[in-house]
mmCIF file with all atom_site columns, C-alpha atoms in Angstrom:
data_model
loop_
_atom_site.group_PDB
_atom_site.id
_atom_site.type_symbol
_atom_site.label_atom_id
_atom_site.label_alt_id
_atom_site.label_comp_id
_atom_site.label_asym_id
_atom_site.label_entity_id
_atom_site.label_seq_id
_atom_site.pdbx_PDB_ins_code
_atom_site.Cartn_x
_atom_site.Cartn_y
_atom_site.Cartn_z
_atom_site.occupancy
_atom_site.B_iso_or_equiv
_atom_site.pdbx_formal_charge
_atom_site.auth_seq_id
_atom_site.auth_comp_id
_atom_site.auth_asym_id
_atom_site.auth_atom_id
_atom_site.pdbx_PDB_model_num
ATOM 1  C CA . MET A 1 1  ? 31.123 77.116 -34.845 1.00 76.00 ? 211 MET A CA 1
ATOM 2  C CA . ALA A 1 2  ? 31.714 74.157 -32.559 1.00 87.00 ? 212 ALA A CA 1
ATOM 3  C CA . ILE A 1 3  ? 35.189 72.778 -32.018 1.00 89.00 ? 213 ILE A CA 1
ATOM 4  C CA . SER A 1 4  ? 35.527 69.063 -32.682 1.00 95.00 ? 214 SER A CA 1
ATOM 5  C CA . LYS A 1 5  ? 36.947 66.624 -30.159 1.00 94.00 ? 215 LYS A CA 1
ATOM 6  C CA . ALA A 1 6  ? 39.931 66.090 -32.486 1.00 95.00 ? 216 ALA A CA 1
ATOM 7  C CA . GLN A 1 7  ? 40.639 69.832 -32.560 1.00 96.00 ? 217 GLN A CA 1
ATOM 8  C CA . GLN A 1 8  ? 40.371 70.028 -28.773 1.00 95.00 ? 218 GLN A CA 1
ATOM 9  C CA . ALA A 1 9  ? 42.781 67.110 -28.419 1.00 96.00 ? 219 ALA A CA 1
ATOM 10 C CA . ALA A 1 10 ? 45.240 68.672 -30.860 1.00 96.00 ? 220 ALA A CA 1
ATOM 11 C CA . VAL A 1 11 ? 45.218 71.991 -29.009 1.00 95.00 ? 221 VAL A CA 1
ATOM 12 C CA . HIS A 1 12 ? 45.598 70.235 -25.647 1.00 95.00 ? 222 HIS A CA 1
ATOM 13 C CA . LYS A 1 13 ? 48.556 68.229 -26.977 1.00 97.00 ? 223 LYS A CA 1
ATOM 14 C CA . TYR A 1 14 ? 50.208 71.362 -28.401 1.00 97.00 ? 224 TYR A CA 1
ATOM 15 C CA . VAL A 1 15 ? 49.798 73.291 -25.140 1.00 96.00 ? 225 VAL A CA 1
ATOM 16 C CA . LYS A 1 16 ? 51.056 70.347 -23.089 1.00 95.00 ? 226 LYS A CA 1
ATOM 17 C CA . ASN A 1 17 ? 54.170 70.011 -25.259 1.00 97.00 ? 227 ASN A CA 1
ATOM 18 C CA . ASN A 1 18 ? 54.982 73.721 -25.608 1.00 97.00 ? 228 ASN A CA 1
ATOM 19 C CA . TYR A 1 19 ? 53.967 75.468 -22.399 1.00 95.00 ? 229 TYR A CA 1
ATOM 20 C CA . ALA A 1 20 ? 54.565 75.124 -18.665 1.00 95.00 ? 230 ALA A CA 1
ATOM 21 C CA . ARG A 1 21 ? 52.165 76.255 -15.981 1.00 93.00 ? 231 ARG A CA 1
ATOM 22 C CA . ILE A 1 22 ? 53.306 78.467 -13.119 1.00 94.00 ? 232 ILE A CA 1
ATOM 23 C CA . GLU A 1 23 ? 50.939 78.799 -10.212 1.00 94.00 ? 233 GLU A CA 1
ATOM 24 C CA . ILE A 1 24 ? 51.075 81.752 -7.832  1.00 95.00 ? 234 ILE A CA 1
ATOM 25 C CA . THR A 1 25 ? 49.255 82.324 -4.586  1.00 96.00 ? 235 THR A CA 1
ATOM 26 C CA . VAL A 1 26 ? 48.115 85.734 -3.394  1.00 96.00 ? 236 VAL A CA 1
ATOM 27 C CA . LYS A 1 27 ? 46.187 86.838 -0.353  1.00 96.00 ? 237 LYS A CA 1
ATOM 28 C CA . LYS A 1 28 ? 42.443 86.526 -0.925  1.00 95.00 ? 238 LYS A CA 1
ATOM 29 C CA . ASP A 1 29 ? 41.796 90.173 -0.189  1.00 97.00 ? 239 ASP A CA 1
ATOM 30 C CA . MET A 1 30 ? 44.344 91.229 -2.847  1.00 97.00 ? 240 MET A CA 1
ATOM 31 C CA . LYS A 1 31 ? 42.803 89.326 -5.751  1.00 96.00 ? 241 LYS A CA 1
ATOM 32 C CA . PRO A 1 32 ? 40.012 91.881 -6.378  1.00 97.00 ? 242 PRO A CA 1
ATOM 33 C CA . TYR A 1 33 ? 42.586 94.685 -6.553  1.00 97.00 ? 243 TYR A CA 1
ATOM 34 C CA . ILE A 1 34 ? 44.701 92.755 -9.066  1.00 97.00 ? 244 ILE A CA 1
ATOM 35 C CA . GLU A 1 35 ? 41.588 91.937 -11.108 1.00 97.00 ? 245 GLU A CA 1
ATOM 36 C CA . ALA A 1 36 ? 40.547 95.591 -11.095 1.00 97.00 ? 246 ALA A CA 1
ATOM 37 C CA . VAL A 1 37 ? 43.931 96.832 -12.302 1.00 97.00 ? 247 VAL A CA 1
ATOM 38 C CA . ALA A 1 38 ? 44.051 94.164 -15.004 1.00 97.00 ? 248 ALA A CA 1
ATOM 39 C CA . LYS A 1 39 ? 40.521 95.068 -16.127 1.00 97.00 ? 249 LYS A CA 1
ATOM 40 C CA . ALA A 1 40 ? 41.405 98.786 -16.141 1.00 98.00 ? 250 ALA A CA 1
ATOM 41 C CA . ASN A 1 41 ? 44.222 97.883 -18.549 1.00 96.00 ? 251 ASN A CA 1
ATOM 42 C CA . ASN A 1 42 ? 41.852 95.757 -20.666 1.00 98.00 ? 252 ASN A CA 1
ATOM 43 C CA . GLU A 1 43 ? 43.794 92.610 -19.737 1.00 97.00 ? 253 GLU A CA 1
ATOM 44 C CA . SER A 1 44 ? 43.068 89.284 -18.113 1.00 96.00 ? 254 SER A CA 1
ATOM 45 C CA . ILE A 1 45 ? 44.836 88.544 -14.842 1.00 96.00 ? 255 ILE A CA 1
ATOM 46 C CA . GLY A 1 46 ? 47.064 86.086 -16.700 1.00 95.00 ? 256 GLY A CA 1
ATOM 47 C CA . ARG A 1 47 ? 48.085 88.663 -19.311 1.00 97.00 ? 257 ARG A CA 1
ATOM 48 C CA . TYR A 1 48 ? 48.655 91.269 -16.583 1.00 97.00 ? 258 TYR A CA 1
ATOM 49 C CA . VAL A 1 49 ? 50.941 88.899 -14.671 1.00 96.00 ? 259 VAL A CA 1
ATOM 50 C CA . LYS A 1 50 ? 52.799 87.906 -17.849 1.00 96.00 ? 260 LYS A CA 1
ATOM 51 C CA . ARG A 1 51 ? 53.414 91.561 -18.680 1.00 97.00 ? 261 ARG A CA 1
ATOM 52 C CA . ALA A 1 52 ? 54.661 92.197 -15.135 1.00 96.00 ? 262 ALA A CA 1
ATOM 53 C CA . LEU A 1 53 ? 57.018 89.211 -15.429 1.00 96.00 ? 263 LEU A CA 1
ATOM 54 C CA . GLN A 1 54 ? 58.325 90.392 -18.796 1.00 98.00 ? 264 GLN A CA 1
ATOM 55 C CA . THR A 1 55 ? 58.950 93.892 -17.427 1.00 97.00 ? 265 THR A CA 1
ATOM 56 C CA . GLN A 1 56 ? 60.756 92.631 -14.321 1.00 98.00 ? 266 GLN A CA 1
ATOM 57 C CA . TYR A 1 57 ? 62.793 90.053 -16.264 1.00 98.00 ? 267 TYR A CA 1
ATOM 58 C CA . LYS A 1 58 ? 63.999 92.752 -18.661 1.00 98.00 ? 268 LYS A CA 1
ATOM 59 C CA . ALA A 1 59 ? 64.871 95.042 -15.729 1.00 98.00 ? 269 ALA A CA 1
ATOM 60 C CA . ASP A 1 60 ? 66.810 92.237 -14.027 1.00 98.00 ? 270 ASP A CA 1
ATOM 61 C CA . THR A 1 61 ? 68.620 90.781 -17.037 1.00 98.00 ? 271 THR A CA 1
ATOM 62 C CA . GLY A 1 62 ? 68.451 93.355 -19.812 1.00 98.00 ? 272 GLY A CA 1
ATOM 63 C CA . ASN A 1 63 ? 66.902 90.702 -22.053 1.00 98.00 ? 273 ASN A CA 1
ATOM 64 C CA . ALA A 1 64 ? 63.367 90.551 -23.403 1.00 97.00 ? 274 ALA A CA 1
ATOM 65 C CA . ILE A 1 65 ? 61.392 87.315 -23.075 1.00 96.00 ? 275 ILE A CA 1
ATOM 66 C CA . GLU A 1 66 ? 58.355 85.972 -24.897 1.00 94.00 ? 276 GLU A CA 1
ATOM 67 C CA . LEU A 1 67 ? 55.825 84.281 -22.618 1.00 91.00 ? 277 LEU A CA 1
#
């Protein structure tokens, strides 16, 4: 089923208003290792990084966060 232009615009607007992007830079030769570990855990790189952030944030603050 194709997504209409109106639906695409609505999703884009929602994401723009409710989420912030965080960009990270890693050494080129490390990216394949990160991808492999994420894939081994059946996750995308983004989900893998989010989970790592949630784990570290909880360790640092004692509070859980939703990303």
